[in-house]
């Protein structure tokens, strides 16, 4: 049917037609590197990775650009609050650039743990201030700016389409131009929605990083960064811009106004936004107003390291996110993480069994890497495998429907009517998009001695999950991760399951009713 995407601009599903046939340029808002990314932040990058992988799967060439904001982002998106970078630098007694480098490295460590493909271009704001100044000059020349209080502002009433993305009413904005809302901090603004392009009067003493400009020595506003860097690497008109839904009303709305105010033409064709990750305090609050959005400002957040310390693999979290559509809120709980962990372990064990049936570990190694569009081709597959792959493709083409795509993978590995080698080929192709490293994990599982007593538990409804935990315990012991090994032993013991290590491998048995 061809790729269809939900475009936030207009709030409709639309057929995707790239500007250049066969090639996609897309930009995703990256992190402000003043703290660790929390797992809610990381949802945006799993979504971006899914888009990146899907485009390659469907045969598109692509250029993925992402920024690193290391200057100019205030704690409030609307030019209010304190500079996030300065605040952290002061607390850590380090320079802004040292803080930025530390948290950039931490961010990409999380990327690698989650098996996220690095963008084709990663651009730092501090390295592109000259591009920002040149873009602001164009905006000014087109009559969209005014100076007040030493800062250069964008006058939103000069841009007729301001607010289209967020579905704001420009007439109402004009009507409020002379008013001062109680939440407006900057009295220099003619309109509460106007925003700063260039600060020459710092809100703080001893601003760490400043540059010379036609408007005085200072630093850029946050919004201009993304416009300048995306245009530098993708041109003045490109295909897709992504971000979290919190970017819609201010950041992305302002990006459009300044970009199109500079060029006089359409900037981006498709706007894609992912929903929030929400913390459910308990089972009863999941899906209700009592659940909270994860945020650093409230202190209500978990990092990926927090999950690892609890005994979860980062790929458990990746599977958890793929189980929900990117435009739907997803409710985090430890019970949900347990479910994702068990589901991934079951997948790995099934893939390992398929490999054993197809000739052993050699059926998984080396891992296969597909050229663009190759994984989606059905030539050489049997009828049933071909149907699975076509349904998988259809799910992705339907606005990146990962829940359906994941369920098809889970169904395929359980389908006994598929030859083992053919099922493994489906796993490889589907996982080139889902990114769960199933072949790699299954190969590692085959290196661990099998549970010698597994056959005796064929009728146990929990046998598969228990075998997966036993295998993980063996792998943890082999890696000298004794804390994790002991944790698994205690987890099984709480269910009345005792493990005995033998020369042939670990054997387990039930000694009491499970709790």
GROMACS .gro file of C-alpha atoms in nm:
model
  515
    1UNK     CA    1   0.000   0.000   0.000
    2UNK     CA    2   0.298   0.230   0.038
    3UNK     CA    3   0.412   0.420   0.346
    4UNK     CA    4   0.148   0.630   0.520
    5UNK     CA    5   0.228   0.861   0.811
    6UNK     CA    6   0.022   1.066   1.054
    7UNK     CA    7   0.116   1.427   0.986
    8UNK     CA    8   0.075   1.651   1.290
    9UNK     CA    9   0.038   1.940   1.045
   10UNK     CA   10  -0.329   1.890   0.970
   11UNK     CA   11  -0.374   1.590   1.205
   12UNK     CA   12  -0.432   1.343   0.919
   13UNK     CA   13  -0.291   1.018   0.785
   14UNK     CA   14  -0.117   1.092   0.457
   15UNK     CA   15   0.058   0.898   0.183
   16UNK     CA   16   0.430   0.959   0.211
   17UNK     CA   17   0.585   1.109  -0.101
   18UNK     CA   18   0.950   1.213  -0.067
   19UNK     CA   19   1.075   1.532  -0.229
   20UNK     CA   20   1.345   1.333  -0.409
   21UNK     CA   21   1.215   0.994  -0.529
   22UNK     CA   22   1.371   0.712  -0.330
   23UNK     CA   23   1.546   0.940  -0.078
   24UNK     CA   24   1.433   1.082   0.258
   25UNK     CA   25   1.586   1.369   0.453
   26UNK     CA   26   1.470   1.382   0.813
   27UNK     CA   27   1.559   1.574   1.126
   28UNK     CA   28   1.497   1.473   1.484
   29UNK     CA   29   1.527   1.703   1.781
   30UNK     CA   30   1.816   1.580   1.993
   31UNK     CA   31   1.895   1.621   2.364
   32UNK     CA   32   1.990   1.922   2.570
   33UNK     CA   33   2.296   1.773   2.736
   34UNK     CA   34   2.270   1.909   3.090
   35UNK     CA   35   2.164   1.582   3.258
   36UNK     CA   36   2.124   1.213   3.187
   37UNK     CA   37   1.850   1.122   2.943
   38UNK     CA   38   1.559   0.962   3.127
   39UNK     CA   39   1.373   0.664   2.985
   40UNK     CA   40   1.090   0.894   2.874
   41UNK     CA   41   1.338   1.095   2.666
   42UNK     CA   42   1.474   0.773   2.520
   43UNK     CA   43   1.132   0.682   2.384
   44UNK     CA   44   1.176   0.958   2.124
   45UNK     CA   45   1.500   0.803   2.002
   46UNK     CA   46   1.360   0.449   1.982
   47UNK     CA   47   1.083   0.604   1.769
   48UNK     CA   48   1.342   0.783   1.554
   49UNK     CA   49   1.538   0.459   1.519
   50UNK     CA   50   1.223   0.275   1.412
   51UNK     CA   51   1.164   0.539   1.144
   52UNK     CA   52   1.527   0.517   1.031
   53UNK     CA   53   1.521   0.136   1.012
   54UNK     CA   54   1.179   0.129   0.845
   55UNK     CA   55   1.291   0.365   0.570
   56UNK     CA   56   1.590   0.140   0.496
   57UNK     CA   57   1.367  -0.171   0.509
   58UNK     CA   58   1.129  -0.013   0.257
   59UNK     CA   59   1.416   0.067   0.021
   60UNK     CA   60   1.463   0.440   0.074
   61UNK     CA   61   1.799   0.608   0.085
   62UNK     CA   62   1.804   0.847   0.378
   63UNK     CA   63   1.991   1.117   0.564
   64UNK     CA   64   1.912   1.139   0.934
   65UNK     CA   65   2.024   1.456   1.113
   66UNK     CA   66   2.007   1.518   1.489
   67UNK     CA   67   2.124   1.814   1.696
   68UNK     CA   68   2.299   1.831   2.032
   69UNK     CA   69   2.188   2.141   2.224
   70UNK     CA   70   2.486   2.254   2.429
   71UNK     CA   71   2.390   2.624   2.459
   72UNK     CA   72   2.090   2.847   2.493
   73UNK     CA   73   1.814   2.618   2.621
   74UNK     CA   74   1.632   2.781   2.912
   75UNK     CA   75   1.431   2.583   3.165
   76UNK     CA   76   1.116   2.728   3.007
   77UNK     CA   77   1.058   2.681   2.634
   78UNK     CA   78   0.909   3.031   2.598
   79UNK     CA   79   1.230   3.226   2.681
   80UNK     CA   80   1.167   3.191   3.055
   81UNK     CA   81   1.369   3.047   3.337
   82UNK     CA   82   1.735   2.970   3.385
   83UNK     CA   83   1.988   2.840   3.132
   84UNK     CA   84   1.992   2.461   3.180
   85UNK     CA   85   2.356   2.424   3.083
   86UNK     CA   86   2.476   2.702   3.314
   87UNK     CA   87   2.274   2.567   3.604
   88UNK     CA   88   2.432   2.222   3.580
   89UNK     CA   89   2.781   2.361   3.519
   90UNK     CA   90   2.752   2.568   3.836
   91UNK     CA   91   2.629   2.269   4.038
   92UNK     CA   92   2.909   2.044   3.908
   93UNK     CA   93   3.180   2.312   3.932
   94UNK     CA   94   3.271   2.246   3.570
   95UNK     CA   95   3.267   2.444   3.248
   96UNK     CA   96   2.960   2.434   3.024
   97UNK     CA   97   3.155   2.248   2.757
   98UNK     CA   98   3.278   1.988   3.007
   99UNK     CA   99   2.921   1.929   3.121
  100UNK     CA  100   2.804   1.904   2.761
  101UNK     CA  101   3.069   1.649   2.670
  102UNK     CA  102   3.003   1.434   2.978
  103UNK     CA  103   2.630   1.409   2.916
  104UNK     CA  104   2.672   1.371   2.538
  105UNK     CA  105   2.892   1.067   2.600
  106UNK     CA  106   2.636   0.929   2.847
  107UNK     CA  107   2.357   0.986   2.595
  108UNK     CA  108   2.531   0.790   2.320
  109UNK     CA  109   2.619   0.513   2.564
  110UNK     CA  110   2.244   0.470   2.611
  111UNK     CA  111   2.203   0.478   2.233
  112UNK     CA  112   2.441   0.185   2.196
  113UNK     CA  113   2.285  -0.012   2.481
  114UNK     CA  114   1.944   0.023   2.317
  115UNK     CA  115   2.082  -0.075   1.976
  116UNK     CA  116   1.986   0.261   1.824
  117UNK     CA  117   2.154   0.340   1.493
  118UNK     CA  118   2.359   0.660   1.515
  119UNK     CA  119   2.219   0.942   1.298
  120UNK     CA  120   2.406   1.015   0.976
  121UNK     CA  121   2.482   1.365   1.104
  122UNK     CA  122   2.508   1.472   1.469
  123UNK     CA  123   2.556   1.849   1.495
  124UNK     CA  124   2.640   2.051   1.805
  125UNK     CA  125   2.486   2.395   1.849
  126UNK     CA  126   2.816   2.549   1.961
  127UNK     CA  127   2.972   2.454   1.628
  128UNK     CA  128   2.699   2.620   1.419
  129UNK     CA  129   2.651   2.965   1.570
  130UNK     CA  130   2.772   3.126   1.245
  131UNK     CA  131   2.496   2.943   1.055
  132UNK     CA  132   2.241   3.069   1.307
  133UNK     CA  133   2.357   3.429   1.268
  134UNK     CA  134   2.330   3.409   0.890
  135UNK     CA  135   1.977   3.268   0.915
  136UNK     CA  136   1.871   3.541   1.160
  137UNK     CA  137   1.998   3.803   0.914
  138UNK     CA  138   1.761   3.664   0.651
  139UNK     CA  139   1.469   3.668   0.895
  140UNK     CA  140   1.547   4.028   0.984
  141UNK     CA  141   1.576   4.133   0.620
  142UNK     CA  142   1.226   3.996   0.559
  143UNK     CA  143   1.076   4.220   0.829
  144UNK     CA  144   0.995   3.966   1.099
  145UNK     CA  145   1.203   4.106   1.386
  146UNK     CA  146   1.234   4.392   1.635
  147UNK     CA  147   1.490   4.493   1.897
  148UNK     CA  148   1.378   4.547   2.256
  149UNK     CA  149   1.573   4.554   2.578
  150UNK     CA  150   1.889   4.463   2.390
  151UNK     CA  151   1.750   4.137   2.246
  152UNK     CA  152   1.628   4.053   1.895
  153UNK     CA  153   1.274   3.916   1.885
  154UNK     CA  154   1.062   3.740   1.624
  155UNK     CA  155   0.724   3.911   1.581
  156UNK     CA  156   0.480   3.624   1.533
  157UNK     CA  157   0.209   3.853   1.394
  158UNK     CA  158   0.422   3.909   1.082
  159UNK     CA  159   0.390   3.543   0.987
  160UNK     CA  160   0.031   3.463   0.875
  161UNK     CA  161   0.055   3.086   0.933
  162UNK     CA  162   0.192   3.107   1.286
  163UNK     CA  163   0.031   2.842   1.504
  164UNK     CA  164  -0.089   2.612   1.224
  165UNK     CA  165   0.103   2.313   1.366
  166UNK     CA  166  -0.037   2.362   1.716
  167UNK     CA  167  -0.374   2.478   1.578
  168UNK     CA  168  -0.348   2.816   1.749
  169UNK     CA  169  -0.566   3.109   1.638
  170UNK     CA  170  -0.351   3.393   1.504
  171UNK     CA  171  -0.634   3.649   1.531
  172UNK     CA  172  -0.659   3.572   1.901
  173UNK     CA  173  -0.283   3.605   1.932
  174UNK     CA  174  -0.297   3.947   1.763
  175UNK     CA  175  -0.580   4.050   1.994
  176UNK     CA  176  -0.363   3.964   2.290
  177UNK     CA  177  -0.059   4.149   2.161
  178UNK     CA  178  -0.102   4.446   2.392
  179UNK     CA  179  -0.185   4.238   2.698
  180UNK     CA  180   0.052   4.105   2.959
  181UNK     CA  181  -0.042   3.760   3.075
  182UNK     CA  182   0.059   3.683   3.432
  183UNK     CA  183   0.284   3.399   3.313
  184UNK     CA  184   0.478   3.623   3.075
  185UNK     CA  185   0.815   3.709   3.224
  186UNK     CA  186   0.971   3.911   2.941
  187UNK     CA  187   0.815   4.259   2.936
  188UNK     CA  188   1.007   4.345   2.618
  189UNK     CA  189   0.778   4.126   2.409
  190UNK     CA  190   0.506   4.296   2.205
  191UNK     CA  191   0.311   3.972   2.207
  192UNK     CA  192   0.332   3.692   2.464
  193UNK     CA  193   0.409   3.445   2.180
  194UNK     CA  194   0.701   3.642   2.037
  195UNK     CA  195   1.036   3.475   2.096
  196UNK     CA  196   1.404   3.562   2.113
  197UNK     CA  197   1.630   3.496   1.816
  198UNK     CA  198   1.939   3.649   1.972
  199UNK     CA  199   2.013   3.744   2.332
  200UNK     CA  200   2.250   4.035   2.387
  201UNK     CA  201   2.133   4.108   2.741
  202UNK     CA  202   2.197   3.792   2.932
  203UNK     CA  203   1.946   3.698   3.198
  204UNK     CA  204   2.241   3.593   3.413
  205UNK     CA  205   2.574   3.742   3.511
  206UNK     CA  206   2.890   3.611   3.347
  207UNK     CA  207   2.720   3.419   3.066
  208UNK     CA  208   2.963   3.139   2.986
  209UNK     CA  209   2.950   3.134   2.605
  210UNK     CA  210   2.893   3.443   2.388
  211UNK     CA  211   2.963   3.537   2.025
  212UNK     CA  212   2.990   3.859   1.826
  213UNK     CA  213   2.690   3.934   1.606
  214UNK     CA  214   2.528   4.225   1.418
  215UNK     CA  215   2.302   4.276   1.721
  216UNK     CA  216   2.579   4.278   1.980
  217UNK     CA  217   2.779   4.014   2.161
  218UNK     CA  218   2.554   3.743   2.294
  219UNK     CA  219   2.414   3.398   2.218
  220UNK     CA  220   2.132   3.245   2.012
  221UNK     CA  221   1.784   3.156   2.127
  222UNK     CA  222   1.707   2.786   2.148
  223UNK     CA  223   1.461   2.764   1.859
  224UNK     CA  224   1.695   2.905   1.594
  225UNK     CA  225   1.942   2.622   1.649
  226UNK     CA  226   1.730   2.351   1.490
  227UNK     CA  227   1.628   2.566   1.194
  228UNK     CA  228   1.986   2.659   1.110
  229UNK     CA  229   2.136   2.313   1.151
  230UNK     CA  230   1.861   2.123   0.971
  231UNK     CA  231   1.885   2.359   0.671
  232UNK     CA  232   2.263   2.329   0.663
  233UNK     CA  233   2.251   1.952   0.623
  234UNK     CA  234   1.912   1.888   0.460
  235UNK     CA  235   1.843   2.206   0.262
  236UNK     CA  236   1.567   2.463   0.292
  237UNK     CA  237   1.293   2.211   0.214
  238UNK     CA  238   1.306   1.856   0.347
  239UNK     CA  239   1.078   1.562   0.415
  240UNK     CA  240   1.032   1.483   0.786
  241UNK     CA  241   1.084   1.655   1.122
  242UNK     CA  242   1.025   1.461   1.444
  243UNK     CA  243   1.010   1.523   1.817
  244UNK     CA  244   0.801   1.470   2.127
  245UNK     CA  245   0.449   1.609   2.151
  246UNK     CA  246   0.574   1.866   2.404
  247UNK     CA  247   0.761   2.038   2.117
  248UNK     CA  248   0.443   2.109   1.919
  249UNK     CA  249   0.301   2.427   2.083
  250UNK     CA  250   0.622   2.628   2.119
  251UNK     CA  251   0.949   2.487   1.988
  252UNK     CA  252   0.830   2.340   1.658
  253UNK     CA  253   0.576   2.617   1.605
  254UNK     CA  254   0.855   2.873   1.641
  255UNK     CA  255   1.091   2.672   1.421
  256UNK     CA  256   0.839   2.683   1.136
  257UNK     CA  257   0.780   3.056   1.173
  258UNK     CA  258   1.147   3.150   1.165
  259UNK     CA  259   1.244   2.901   0.892
  260UNK     CA  260   0.966   2.998   0.655
  261UNK     CA  261   1.008   3.361   0.757
  262UNK     CA  262   1.366   3.338   0.629
  263UNK     CA  263   1.305   3.144   0.307
  264UNK     CA  264   0.952   3.247   0.213
  265UNK     CA  265   0.861   2.888   0.128
  266UNK     CA  266   0.747   2.562   0.288
  267UNK     CA  267   1.009   2.411   0.514
  268UNK     CA  268   0.900   2.059   0.617
  269UNK     CA  269   0.643   1.828   0.455
  270UNK     CA  270   0.570   1.581   0.737
  271UNK     CA  271   0.571   1.640   1.113
  272UNK     CA  272   0.583   1.328   1.333
  273UNK     CA  273   0.552   1.340   1.712
  274UNK     CA  274   0.577   1.067   1.974
  275UNK     CA  275   0.364   1.059   2.288
  276UNK     CA  276   0.482   1.060   2.649
  277UNK     CA  277   0.598   0.777   2.869
  278UNK     CA  278   0.392   0.795   3.188
  279UNK     CA  279   0.475   0.643   3.526
  280UNK     CA  280   0.194   0.440   3.673
  281UNK     CA  281   0.220   0.451   4.053
  282UNK     CA  282   0.046   0.114   4.070
  283UNK     CA  283  -0.183  -0.107   3.862
  284UNK     CA  284  -0.488   0.098   3.956
  285UNK     CA  285  -0.342   0.429   3.835
  286UNK     CA  286  -0.220   0.303   3.496
  287UNK     CA  287  -0.417   0.482   3.228
  288UNK     CA  288  -0.563   0.740   3.465
  289UNK     CA  289  -0.495   1.104   3.552
  290UNK     CA  290  -0.317   0.984   3.866
  291UNK     CA  291  -0.026   0.863   3.651
  292UNK     CA  292   0.254   1.115   3.597
  293UNK     CA  293   0.453   1.223   3.292
  294UNK     CA  294   0.820   1.152   3.342
  295UNK     CA  295   1.022   1.475   3.369
  296UNK     CA  296   1.354   1.598   3.503
  297UNK     CA  297   1.204   1.921   3.638
  298UNK     CA  298   0.980   1.727   3.876
  299UNK     CA  299   1.253   1.479   3.968
  300UNK     CA  300   1.010   1.210   3.853
  301UNK     CA  301   1.237   1.013   3.624
  302UNK     CA  302   1.437   0.693   3.577
  303UNK     CA  303   1.748   0.647   3.368
  304UNK     CA  304   1.840   0.344   3.160
  305UNK     CA  305   2.104   0.264   3.421
  306UNK     CA  306   1.821   0.249   3.680
  307UNK     CA  307   1.664  -0.033   3.480
  308UNK     CA  308   1.995  -0.214   3.437
  309UNK     CA  309   2.055  -0.194   3.812
  310UNK     CA  310   1.716  -0.361   3.862
  311UNK     CA  311   1.830  -0.655   3.649
  312UNK     CA  312   1.672  -0.562   3.316
  313UNK     CA  313   1.851  -0.574   2.984
  314UNK     CA  314   1.823  -0.246   2.787
  315UNK     CA  315   1.663  -0.448   2.508
  316UNK     CA  316   1.383  -0.544   2.748
  317UNK     CA  317   1.299  -0.174   2.756
  318UNK     CA  318   1.323  -0.149   2.379
  319UNK     CA  319   1.072  -0.434   2.343
  320UNK     CA  320   0.846  -0.268   2.602
  321UNK     CA  321   0.835   0.050   2.390
  322UNK     CA  322   0.782  -0.134   2.063
  323UNK     CA  323   0.475  -0.294   2.215
  324UNK     CA  324   0.293   0.042   2.199
  325UNK     CA  325   0.236   0.267   1.898
  326UNK     CA  326   0.455   0.576   1.907
  327UNK     CA  327   0.148   0.805   1.906
  328UNK     CA  328  -0.005   0.639   2.213
  329UNK     CA  329   0.087   0.711   2.574
  330UNK     CA  330   0.263   0.417   2.732
  331UNK     CA  331   0.242   0.349   3.106
  332UNK     CA  332   0.560   0.238   3.276
  333UNK     CA  333   0.553   0.000   3.570
  334UNK     CA  334   0.783  -0.269   3.702
  335UNK     CA  335   0.514  -0.527   3.626
  336UNK     CA  336   0.512  -0.412   3.264
  337UNK     CA  337   0.892  -0.438   3.253
  338UNK     CA  338   0.874  -0.791   3.392
  339UNK     CA  339   0.633  -0.878   3.112
  340UNK     CA  340   0.865  -0.731   2.849
  341UNK     CA  341   1.164  -0.912   2.997
  342UNK     CA  342   0.987  -1.246   2.992
  343UNK     CA  343   0.862  -1.186   2.639
  344UNK     CA  344   1.212  -1.110   2.511
  345UNK     CA  345   1.362  -1.411   2.689
  346UNK     CA  346   1.094  -1.633   2.537
  347UNK     CA  347   1.173  -1.492   2.193
  348UNK     CA  348   1.543  -1.554   2.237
  349UNK     CA  349   1.484  -1.912   2.351
  350UNK     CA  350   1.256  -1.984   2.055
  351UNK     CA  351   1.512  -1.840   1.814
  352UNK     CA  352   1.781  -2.056   1.978
  353UNK     CA  353   1.562  -2.365   1.930
  354UNK     CA  354   1.509  -2.275   1.566
  355UNK     CA  355   1.885  -2.247   1.525
  356UNK     CA  356   1.938  -2.589   1.683
  357UNK     CA  357   1.686  -2.736   1.439
  358UNK     CA  358   1.858  -2.560   1.149
  359UNK     CA  359   2.206  -2.688   1.230
  360UNK     CA  360   2.315  -2.512   1.546
  361UNK     CA  361   2.488  -2.185   1.617
  362UNK     CA  362   2.622  -2.168   1.261
  363UNK     CA  363   2.265  -2.098   1.147
  364UNK     CA  364   2.282  -1.767   1.337
  365UNK     CA  365   2.640  -1.658   1.272
  366UNK     CA  366   2.757  -1.442   1.123
  367UNK     CA  367   2.467  -1.201   1.152
  368UNK     CA  368   2.335  -1.082   0.818
  369UNK     CA  369   2.323  -0.715   0.729
  370UNK     CA  370   2.078  -0.615   0.459
  371UNK     CA  371   2.121  -0.347   0.197
  372UNK     CA  372   1.836  -0.095   0.169
  373UNK     CA  373   1.517  -0.268   0.063
  374UNK     CA  374   1.672  -0.617   0.058
  375UNK     CA  375   1.511  -0.739   0.379
  376UNK     CA  376   1.160  -0.667   0.249
  377UNK     CA  377   1.201  -0.871  -0.071
  378UNK     CA  378   1.005  -1.194  -0.074
  379UNK     CA  379   1.192  -1.377  -0.348
  380UNK     CA  380   1.312  -1.718  -0.233
  381UNK     CA  381   1.063  -1.742   0.056
  382UNK     CA  382   0.789  -2.003   0.076
  383UNK     CA  383   0.426  -1.897   0.056
  384UNK     CA  384   0.360  -1.876   0.430
  385UNK     CA  385   0.687  -1.697   0.509
  386UNK     CA  386   0.616  -1.458   0.225
  387UNK     CA  387   0.276  -1.379   0.378
  388UNK     CA  388   0.434  -1.308   0.716
  389UNK     CA  389   0.685  -1.069   0.562
  390UNK     CA  390   0.420  -0.892   0.354
  391UNK     CA  391   0.202  -0.845   0.664
  392UNK     CA  392   0.506  -0.716   0.853
  393UNK     CA  393   0.573  -0.463   0.579
  394UNK     CA  394   0.209  -0.357   0.577
  395UNK     CA  395   0.222  -0.296   0.953
  396UNK     CA  396   0.525  -0.070   0.916
  397UNK     CA  397   0.371   0.114   0.622
  398UNK     CA  398   0.068   0.186   0.841
  399UNK     CA  399   0.232   0.470   1.036
  400UNK     CA  400   0.506   0.249   1.182
  401UNK     CA  401   0.275   0.011   1.368
  402UNK     CA  402   0.534  -0.168   1.580
  403UNK     CA  403   0.279  -0.351   1.803
  404UNK     CA  404   0.147  -0.537   1.498
  405UNK     CA  405   0.498  -0.591   1.358
  406UNK     CA  406   0.618  -0.733   1.690
  407UNK     CA  407   0.319  -0.965   1.720
  408UNK     CA  408   0.391  -1.101   1.371
  409UNK     CA  409   0.748  -1.182   1.472
  410UNK     CA  410   0.626  -1.359   1.785
  411UNK     CA  411   0.372  -1.554   1.581
  412UNK     CA  412   0.624  -1.653   1.316
  413UNK     CA  413   0.876  -1.803   1.562
  414UNK     CA  414   0.600  -2.017   1.712
  415UNK     CA  415   0.470  -2.138   1.375
  416UNK     CA  416   0.571  -2.503   1.354
  417UNK     CA  417   0.464  -2.524   0.989
  418UNK     CA  418   0.759  -2.304   0.888
  419UNK     CA  419   1.094  -2.470   0.823
  420UNK     CA  420   1.345  -2.368   1.090
  421UNK     CA  421   1.582  -2.208   0.839
  422UNK     CA  422   1.299  -2.009   0.685
  423UNK     CA  423   1.171  -1.895   1.024
  424UNK     CA  424   1.524  -1.779   1.111
  425UNK     CA  425   1.537  -1.579   0.789
  426UNK     CA  426   1.212  -1.407   0.888
  427UNK     CA  427   1.360  -1.333   1.232
  428UNK     CA  428   1.665  -1.170   1.074
  429UNK     CA  429   1.458  -0.957   0.837
  430UNK     CA  430   1.201  -0.847   1.092
  431UNK     CA  431   1.467  -0.778   1.355
  432UNK     CA  432   1.650  -0.551   1.110
  433UNK     CA  433   1.365  -0.310   1.193
  434UNK     CA  434   1.278  -0.407   1.551
  435UNK     CA  435   1.642  -0.401   1.659
  436UNK     CA  436   1.618  -0.658   1.940
  437UNK     CA  437   1.946  -0.836   1.852
  438UNK     CA  438   1.766  -1.171   1.858
  439UNK     CA  439   2.023  -1.366   1.657
  440UNK     CA  440   2.309  -1.235   1.871
  441UNK     CA  441   2.124  -1.314   2.194
  442UNK     CA  442   2.022  -1.660   2.074
  443UNK     CA  443   2.381  -1.737   1.973
  444UNK     CA  444   2.492  -1.638   2.324
  445UNK     CA  445   2.223  -1.861   2.475
  446UNK     CA  446   2.351  -2.155   2.273
  447UNK     CA  447   2.695  -2.105   2.428
  448UNK     CA  448   2.542  -2.169   2.771
  449UNK     CA  449   2.492  -2.536   2.870
  450UNK     CA  450   2.129  -2.634   2.825
  451UNK     CA  451   1.922  -2.722   3.132
  452UNK     CA  452   1.976  -3.094   3.160
  453UNK     CA  453   1.639  -3.139   3.329
  454UNK     CA  454   1.439  -2.931   3.082
  455UNK     CA  455   1.276  -3.230   2.913
  456UNK     CA  456   1.135  -3.342   3.246
  457UNK     CA  457   0.938  -3.019   3.271
  458UNK     CA  458   0.775  -3.019   2.929
  459UNK     CA  459   0.428  -3.012   3.088
  460UNK     CA  460   0.508  -2.727   3.325
  461UNK     CA  461   0.329  -2.412   3.194
  462UNK     CA  462   0.617  -2.194   3.316
  463UNK     CA  463   0.894  -2.416   3.184
  464UNK     CA  464   0.995  -2.192   2.898
  465UNK     CA  465   1.025  -1.881   3.116
  466UNK     CA  466   1.211  -2.076   3.387
  467UNK     CA  467   1.452  -2.225   3.134
  468UNK     CA  468   1.521  -1.874   3.006
  469UNK     CA  469   1.603  -1.753   3.357
  470UNK     CA  470   1.824  -2.056   3.423
  471UNK     CA  471   2.012  -1.986   3.100
  472UNK     CA  472   2.048  -1.621   3.195
  473UNK     CA  473   2.184  -1.720   3.536
  474UNK     CA  474   2.446  -1.941   3.371
  475UNK     CA  475   2.545  -1.657   3.139
  476UNK     CA  476   2.570  -1.419   3.435
  477UNK     CA  477   2.797  -1.661   3.623
  478UNK     CA  478   3.013  -1.703   3.313
  479UNK     CA  479   3.046  -1.324   3.293
  480UNK     CA  480   3.126  -1.312   3.668
  481UNK     CA  481   2.812  -1.108   3.730
  482UNK     CA  482   2.744  -1.290   4.054
  483UNK     CA  483   2.499  -1.030   4.184
  484UNK     CA  484   2.269  -1.099   3.889
  485UNK     CA  485   2.322  -1.475   3.920
  486UNK     CA  486   2.221  -1.465   4.288
  487UNK     CA  487   1.925  -1.244   4.208
  488UNK     CA  488   1.789  -1.499   3.959
  489UNK     CA  489   1.847  -1.785   4.204
  490UNK     CA  490   1.651  -1.597   4.472
  491UNK     CA  491   1.377  -1.507   4.223
  492UNK     CA  492   1.330  -1.875   4.136
  493UNK     CA  493   1.359  -1.985   4.497
  494UNK     CA  494   1.067  -1.758   4.582
  495UNK     CA  495   0.863  -1.969   4.339
  496UNK     CA  496   0.973  -2.292   4.505
  497UNK     CA  497   1.229  -2.373   4.236
  498UNK     CA  498   1.574  -2.502   4.328
  499UNK     CA  499   1.869  -2.506   4.085
  500UNK     CA  500   2.142  -2.769   4.110
  501UNK     CA  501   2.461  -2.715   3.913
  502UNK     CA  502   2.591  -3.039   3.757
  503UNK     CA  503   2.878  -3.114   3.517
  504UNK     CA  504   2.617  -3.140   3.241
  505UNK     CA  505   2.470  -2.803   3.329
  506UNK     CA  506   2.215  -2.664   3.572
  507UNK     CA  507   1.909  -2.871   3.663
  508UNK     CA  508   1.597  -2.727   3.826
  509UNK     CA  509   1.304  -2.876   4.008
  510UNK     CA  510   1.004  -2.759   4.203
  511UNK     CA  511   1.020  -2.831   4.576
  512UNK     CA  512   0.708  -2.638   4.678
  513UNK     CA  513   0.401  -2.479   4.531
  514UNK     CA  514   0.482  -2.155   4.352
  515UNK     CA  515   0.381  -1.845   4.543
   0.00000   0.00000   0.00000
